[in-house]
Short mmCIF file of C-alpha atoms and ligand atoms in Angstrom, two decimals:
data_model
loop_
_atom_site.label_atom_id
_atom_site.label_comp_id
_atom_site.label_asym_id
_atom_site.label_seq_id
_atom_site.Cartn_x
_atom_site.Cartn_y
_atom_site.Cartn_z
CA UNK A 248 29.64 -17.92 -5.17
CA UNK A 249 29.84 -19.04 -1.58
CA UNK A 250 33.21 -18.89 0.15
CA UNK A 251 32.35 -18.83 3.85
CA UNK A 252 31.70 -22.26 5.34
CA UNK A 253 28.36 -23.14 6.84
CA UNK A 254 28.05 -22.61 10.59
CA UNK A 255 28.43 -25.65 12.82
CA UNK A 256 25.91 -24.43 15.35
CA UNK A 257 22.38 -25.79 15.86
CA UNK A 258 19.39 -23.45 15.77
CA UNK A 259 19.63 -21.10 18.71
CA UNK A 260 16.26 -19.34 18.50
CA UNK A 261 13.49 -18.43 16.16
CA UNK A 262 13.32 -16.50 12.93
CA UNK A 263 10.70 -13.88 12.15
CA UNK A 264 10.37 -13.78 8.34
CA UNK A 265 6.76 -12.85 7.84
CA UNK A 266 3.25 -12.68 9.33
CA UNK A 267 1.35 -14.60 6.67
CA UNK A 268 0.62 -17.96 8.20
CA UNK A 269 1.61 -17.01 11.73
CA UNK A 270 -0.60 -18.72 14.28
CA UNK A 271 -2.97 -16.59 16.35
CA UNK A 272 -1.31 -17.53 19.64
CA UNK A 273 2.10 -16.30 18.53
CA UNK A 274 0.65 -13.11 17.01
CA UNK A 275 -1.14 -12.28 20.23
CA UNK A 276 1.90 -13.21 22.37
CA UNK A 277 3.96 -10.71 20.36
CA UNK A 278 1.31 -8.01 20.83
CA UNK A 279 1.10 -8.66 24.54
CA UNK A 280 4.90 -8.67 24.71
CA UNK A 281 4.86 -5.25 22.99
CA UNK A 282 2.47 -3.93 25.65
CA UNK A 283 4.87 -5.03 28.38
CA UNK A 284 7.86 -3.47 26.57
CA UNK A 285 6.24 -0.10 25.95
CA UNK A 286 7.23 1.35 29.39
CA UNK A 287 10.80 0.38 28.56
CA UNK A 288 10.74 1.74 25.04
CA UNK A 289 9.46 5.22 25.82
CA UNK A 290 11.30 8.20 27.19
CA UNK A 291 12.50 8.20 29.97
CA UNK A 292 13.49 4.64 29.13
CA UNK A 293 13.91 2.02 31.85
CA UNK A 294 16.35 -0.37 30.19
CA UNK A 295 16.04 -4.14 30.74
CA UNK A 296 18.84 -6.70 30.84
CA UNK A 297 16.97 -9.53 29.05
CA UNK A 298 19.63 -9.60 26.32
CA UNK A 299 22.66 -8.61 28.50
CA UNK A 300 25.78 -10.16 27.00
CA UNK A 301 24.07 -10.82 23.63
CA UNK A 302 24.84 -9.09 20.34
CA UNK A 303 22.53 -8.17 17.49
CA UNK A 304 23.69 -7.29 13.96
CA UNK A 305 21.74 -4.86 11.76
CA UNK A 306 22.33 -5.40 8.04
CA UNK A 307 20.39 -2.86 6.05
CA UNK A 308 21.05 -3.13 2.30
CA UNK A 309 18.35 -0.56 1.60
CA UNK A 310 17.65 2.84 3.09
CA UNK A 311 15.72 3.06 6.40
CA UNK A 312 15.12 5.56 9.14
CA UNK A 313 12.38 4.05 11.28
CA UNK A 314 13.15 0.30 11.20
CA UNK A 315 16.91 0.54 11.47
CA UNK A 316 16.93 3.11 14.23
CA UNK A 317 14.20 1.42 16.28
CA UNK A 318 15.84 -2.02 16.06
CA UNK A 319 19.08 -0.47 17.32
CA UNK A 320 17.24 1.26 20.21
CA UNK A 321 15.28 -1.88 20.96
CA UNK A 322 18.37 -4.02 21.18
CA UNK A 323 20.15 -1.44 23.38
CA UNK A 324 17.15 -1.13 25.71
CA UNK A 325 17.26 -4.91 26.23
CA UNK A 326 20.93 -4.71 27.15
CA UNK A 327 22.37 -6.13 23.91
CA UNK A 328 25.33 -4.86 21.96
CA UNK A 329 24.38 -3.64 18.48
CA UNK A 330 26.83 -4.04 15.55
CA UNK A 331 25.74 -2.22 12.40
CA UNK A 332 26.88 -3.66 9.09
CA UNK A 333 24.70 -1.39 6.94
CA UNK A 334 27.11 1.10 5.47
CA UNK A 335 29.85 0.19 3.04
CA UNK A 336 29.65 -3.53 3.72
CA UNK A 337 31.31 -6.02 1.39
CA UNK A 338 28.20 -6.64 -0.78
CA UNK A 339 29.48 -3.57 -2.68
CA UNK A 340 32.47 -5.67 -3.68
CA UNK A 341 30.37 -8.55 -4.98
CA UNK A 342 30.04 -10.63 -1.81
CA UNK A 343 26.82 -12.56 -1.87
CA UNK A 344 24.14 -12.08 0.74
CA UNK A 345 24.61 -15.66 1.94
CA UNK A 346 28.34 -15.08 2.44
CA UNK A 347 27.65 -11.80 4.25
CA UNK A 348 25.24 -13.28 6.76
CA UNK A 349 27.41 -16.35 7.33
CA UNK A 350 30.35 -14.09 7.96
CA UNK A 351 28.41 -11.95 10.38
CA UNK A 352 27.13 -15.09 12.20
CA UNK A 353 30.66 -16.49 12.43
CA UNK A 354 31.68 -13.51 14.57
CA UNK A 355 29.46 -14.81 17.35
CA UNK A 356 26.50 -12.58 16.71
CA UNK A 357 23.26 -13.85 18.28
CA UNK A 358 20.69 -12.51 15.82
CA UNK A 359 20.65 -10.72 12.45
CA UNK A 360 18.17 -8.01 11.42
CA UNK A 361 18.16 -7.88 7.60
CA UNK A 362 16.67 -5.46 5.08
CA UNK A 363 17.03 -6.09 1.39
CA UNK A 364 15.39 -4.87 -1.82
CA UNK A 365 15.07 -8.51 -2.90
CA UNK A 366 11.80 -10.30 -2.18
CA UNK A 367 12.61 -13.50 -0.30
CA UNK A 368 16.08 -12.45 0.69
CA UNK A 369 15.39 -13.01 4.38
CA UNK A 370 14.28 -16.57 3.71
CA UNK A 371 17.52 -17.33 1.83
CA UNK A 372 19.55 -15.67 4.52
CA UNK A 373 17.72 -17.60 7.32
CA UNK A 374 18.42 -20.88 5.56
CA UNK A 375 22.16 -20.03 5.53
CA UNK A 376 22.73 -19.46 9.23
CA UNK A 377 21.80 -21.11 12.52
CA UNK A 378 21.00 -17.92 14.44
CA UNK A 379 17.70 -16.05 14.43
CA UNK A 380 17.04 -13.99 11.25
CA UNK A 381 14.59 -11.09 11.54
CA UNK A 382 13.15 -9.75 8.31
CA UNK A 383 13.25 -5.92 8.43
CA UNK A 384 11.62 -5.71 5.01
CA UNK A 385 12.51 -7.64 1.88
CA UNK A 386 11.41 -6.31 -1.52
CA UNK A 387 7.63 -6.48 -1.76
CA UNK A 388 7.45 -9.71 0.23
CA UNK A 389 6.99 -8.91 3.96
CA UNK A 390 7.80 -6.41 6.66
CA UNK A 391 6.59 -8.29 9.75
CA UNK A 392 7.61 -5.87 12.48
CA UNK A 393 5.75 -3.06 10.63
CA UNK A 394 2.68 -5.31 10.43
CA UNK A 395 2.93 -5.97 14.15
CA UNK A 396 3.28 -2.31 15.04
CA UNK A 397 0.39 -1.41 12.82
CA UNK A 398 -1.85 -3.98 14.42
CA UNK A 399 -0.80 -2.93 17.93
CA UNK A 400 -1.32 0.77 17.19
CA UNK A 401 -4.72 0.18 15.63
CA UNK A 402 -5.93 -2.08 18.53
CA UNK A 403 -4.72 0.49 21.00
CA UNK A 404 -6.40 3.43 19.22
CA UNK A 405 -9.75 1.60 19.00
CA UNK A 406 -9.64 0.11 22.52
CA UNK A 407 -9.22 -3.46 21.26
CA UNK A 408 -6.26 -4.57 23.41
CA UNK A 409 -6.16 -7.67 25.62
CA UNK A 410 -7.82 -9.48 23.90
CA UNK A 411 -6.39 -8.29 20.61
CA UNK A 412 -9.52 -8.24 18.50
CA UNK A 413 -10.35 -6.23 15.40
CA UNK A 414 -13.67 -7.98 14.67
CA UNK A 415 -15.88 -5.64 12.63
CA UNK A 416 -13.13 -3.08 12.10
CA UNK A 417 -12.84 -1.88 8.47
CA UNK A 418 -9.44 -0.77 7.22
CA UNK A 419 -8.83 0.92 3.90
CA UNK A 420 -5.29 0.51 2.56
CA UNK A 421 -4.77 3.07 -0.18
CA UNK A 422 -2.23 3.58 -2.94
CA UNK A 423 0.69 1.51 -4.22
CA UNK A 424 -0.31 -1.85 -2.66
CA UNK A 425 1.38 -3.81 -5.45
CA UNK A 426 4.89 -2.80 -4.32
CA UNK A 427 4.14 -2.72 -0.62
CA UNK A 428 5.51 -5.31 1.77
CA UNK A 429 3.86 -3.32 4.57
CA UNK A 430 0.46 -3.87 2.95
CA UNK A 431 1.06 -7.60 2.86
CA UNK A 432 2.25 -7.91 6.48
CA UNK A 433 -0.31 -5.50 7.90
CA UNK A 434 -3.19 -7.14 6.05
CA UNK A 435 -2.07 -10.49 7.44
CA UNK A 436 -2.11 -9.09 10.98
CA UNK A 437 -5.41 -7.16 10.66
CA UNK A 438 -7.30 -10.02 9.15
CA UNK A 439 -5.85 -12.55 11.62
CA UNK A 440 -7.32 -10.40 14.37
CA UNK A 441 -10.73 -10.31 12.67
CA UNK A 442 -10.46 -7.02 10.78
CA UNK A 443 -11.71 -6.44 7.23
CA UNK A 444 -9.38 -4.87 4.63
CA UNK A 445 -10.26 -2.99 1.46
CA UNK A 446 -7.49 -2.05 -1.00
CA UNK A 447 -8.13 1.20 -2.94
CA UNK A 448 -6.11 2.47 -5.88
CA UNK A 449 -5.73 2.39 -9.65
CA UNK A 450 -5.32 -0.89 -11.54
CA UNK A 451 -1.54 -0.63 -11.75
CA UNK A 452 -1.19 -0.28 -8.00
CA UNK A 453 -4.10 -2.50 -7.00
CA UNK A 454 -4.42 -5.34 -9.46
CA UNK A 455 -7.27 -7.85 -9.03
CA UNK A 456 -4.76 -10.49 -7.99
CA UNK A 457 -4.36 -8.74 -4.61
CA UNK A 458 -7.63 -10.24 -3.41
CA UNK A 459 -5.43 -13.33 -2.69
CA UNK A 460 -4.08 -11.34 0.32
CA UNK A 461 -7.52 -11.41 1.89
CA UNK A 462 -8.89 -7.95 1.10
CA UNK A 463 -11.59 -6.59 -1.26
CA UNK A 464 -10.86 -4.01 -3.96
CA UNK A 465 -12.43 -0.59 -4.53
CA UNK A 466 -11.37 1.82 -7.31
CA UNK A 467 -13.32 4.83 -5.95
CA UNK A 468 -11.45 6.13 -2.89
CA UNK A 469 -14.39 8.09 -1.54
CA UNK A 470 -16.47 4.88 -1.58
CA UNK A 471 -13.63 2.99 0.19
CA UNK A 472 -13.36 5.69 2.91
CA UNK A 473 -17.09 6.17 3.48
CA UNK A 474 -17.33 3.29 5.96
CA UNK A 475 -13.65 2.89 7.04
CA UNK A 476 -12.72 2.99 10.69
CA UNK A 477 -9.07 3.36 9.71
CA UNK A 478 -7.23 4.40 6.59
CA UNK A 479 -3.62 3.47 5.88
CA UNK A 480 -2.04 5.57 3.13
CA UNK A 481 0.92 4.18 1.17
CA UNK A 482 3.71 5.99 -0.68
CA UNK A 483 4.11 5.41 -4.38
CA UNK A 484 7.37 3.46 -4.60
CA UNK A 485 9.06 5.20 -7.47
CA UNK A 486 12.35 3.44 -6.65
CA UNK A 487 10.62 0.20 -7.68
CA UNK A 488 9.41 1.62 -10.96
CA UNK A 489 5.98 2.95 -9.93
CA UNK A 490 4.88 6.09 -11.69
CA UNK A 491 2.74 8.86 -10.20
CA UNK A 492 0.19 9.67 -12.91
CA UNK A 493 -1.40 13.03 -13.52
CA UNK A 494 -4.30 13.75 -11.13
CA UNK A 495 -3.12 11.06 -8.66
CA UNK A 496 -3.50 13.33 -5.59
CA UNK A 497 -7.02 14.32 -6.64
CA UNK A 498 -8.10 10.70 -7.19
CA UNK A 499 -6.14 8.82 -4.55
CA UNK A 500 -4.64 11.36 -2.13
CA UNK A 501 -5.89 11.84 1.43
CA UNK A 502 -6.34 15.58 1.13
CA UNK A 503 -7.59 17.81 3.88
CA UNK A 504 -10.96 18.06 2.07
CA UNK A 505 -11.27 14.28 1.71
CA UNK A 506 -10.20 13.64 5.28
CA UNK A 507 -13.05 15.86 6.46
CA UNK A 508 -15.46 13.29 4.96
CA UNK A 509 -13.98 10.37 6.95
CA UNK A 510 -16.25 8.92 9.62
CA UNK A 511 -15.93 10.85 12.87
CA UNK A 512 -13.48 9.03 15.08
CA UNK A 513 -11.70 7.44 12.12
CA UNK A 514 -7.91 7.06 12.39
CA UNK A 515 -5.22 7.82 9.80
CA UNK A 516 -2.08 5.68 9.50
CA UNK A 517 0.99 5.75 7.30
CA UNK A 518 4.05 3.46 7.68
CA UNK A 519 6.40 6.14 6.30
CA UNK A 520 8.34 7.47 4.66
CA UNK A 521 5.72 9.87 3.38
CA UNK A 522 5.52 12.14 0.35
CA UNK A 523 3.39 15.01 1.62
CA UNK A 524 1.23 16.57 -1.05
CA UNK A 525 1.18 13.29 -3.06
CA UNK A 526 -0.62 10.48 -1.14
CA UNK A 527 -1.35 12.54 1.98
CA UNK A 528 -1.55 16.18 2.92
CA UNK A 529 0.74 17.41 5.70
CA UNK A 530 -2.17 18.58 7.87
CA UNK A 531 -3.72 15.13 7.70
CA UNK A 532 -0.44 13.35 8.43
CA UNK A 533 0.28 15.49 11.50
CA UNK A 534 -3.38 15.60 12.53
CA UNK A 535 -3.60 19.41 12.70
CA UNK A 536 -6.30 19.51 9.97
CA UNK A 537 -8.36 16.65 11.49
CA UNK A 538 -11.55 17.32 13.50
CA UNK A 539 -14.46 15.42 15.09
CA UNK A 540 -12.32 12.84 16.79
CA UNK A 541 -10.39 11.92 13.68
CA UNK A 542 -6.76 11.28 14.60
CA UNK A 543 -3.43 10.67 12.94
CA UNK A 544 -1.51 7.71 14.43
CA UNK A 545 1.63 8.27 12.34
CA UNK A 546 4.00 9.16 15.19
CA UNK A 547 2.39 6.70 17.56
CA UNK A 548 3.19 3.98 15.00
CA UNK A 549 6.85 5.04 15.17
CA UNK A 550 6.87 5.01 19.01
CA UNK A 551 5.20 1.58 19.17
CA UNK A 552 7.79 0.34 16.67
CA UNK A 553 10.54 0.42 19.31
CA UNK A 554 8.47 -1.69 21.72
CA UNK A 555 7.50 -4.12 18.95
CA UNK A 556 11.10 -4.65 18.06
CA UNK A 557 12.04 -5.21 21.72
CA UNK A 558 9.34 -7.93 21.93
CA UNK A 559 10.48 -9.47 18.65
CA UNK A 560 14.15 -9.58 19.62
CA UNK A 561 13.24 -11.11 22.98
CA UNK A 562 10.93 -13.64 21.32
CA UNK A 563 13.45 -14.66 18.70
CA UNK A 564 16.15 -15.13 21.32
CA UNK A 565 13.79 -17.10 23.65
CA UNK A 566 13.50 -14.62 26.50
CA UNK A 567 10.14 -12.88 25.92
CA UNK A 568 8.53 -14.88 28.73
CA UNK A 569 11.46 -14.14 31.06
CA UNK A 570 10.17 -10.60 31.29
CA UNK A 571 8.74 -10.57 34.78
CA UNK A 572 10.75 -7.39 35.22
CA UNK A 573 9.09 -5.95 32.08
N1 CP B 872 8.18 1.94 7.53
C1 CP B 872 9.48 1.75 7.26
O1 CP B 872 9.93 0.64 7.03
O2 CP B 872 10.23 2.84 7.28
P1 CP B 872 11.83 2.89 7.06
O3 CP B 872 12.08 2.58 5.62
O4 CP B 872 12.21 4.30 7.40
O5 CP B 872 12.43 1.88 7.92
#
């Protein structure tokens, strides 16, 4: 039941709810914005004041390390105040998501970063308020900032920046694709830039219907990896009911032995959180077991995530192009 009244404000910026359907110009503008923000996102940080006097709310109704922390850092490095509503907020008392975001917006917050376990929650929340809504992951629907950071990191690793172009690049996305919002957003970004995506996994994690996302399907992981320039491993999402069957690691894990058969120069990605010894071996994830130019990009993905979220916050609040100082 709704109790808080609708805001009287007009739209004050842009939402970022997903990457599917995003136009090429916007996608590339966000990647170029990320490139400009990187110097300000890394240590030692050189903070900007693009969002001085503004406030950003983080509302995480599901656990997060990377996304929540990097949005907070991103907002701070742009000069904004961050107010975190993630822990012990009133949804635990039965308050609806719509009432929560309207309440947060009524405090004079300039943008809301929302994570929810419900697919489509960010769309409902965006409809309820007149300030920018940024989807930080909703159910299995989308995780747009993860898709952007994956696209940026891959372009950077393969020397495909400015222009952002993944033409001819083959990416294998392996594991529990069915439950993965990351797979949906990253596939949208990779294919928009010209990349080709192959989903690999058993039927319950990679149903035939996933071809609608724009990728092909391969049940044999070694076949999928034989010509891949990049492999993105996904965690099995047991919290959403997925079950790790017997022999899963042998059939679908990126073990040290299997990684040694990747193409020389191939890169390994994982959005995290990882379950080492299940979908990926530790020595592959941290790169210590990789040879012949094969690299793990896992921590680079995390680092780029701060810059992506700076660019997204600036874009949503209409100041990304004010970044001459960036
Ligand atoms: N990749 C990702 O969304 O990680 P967190 O759940 O830690 O934010």
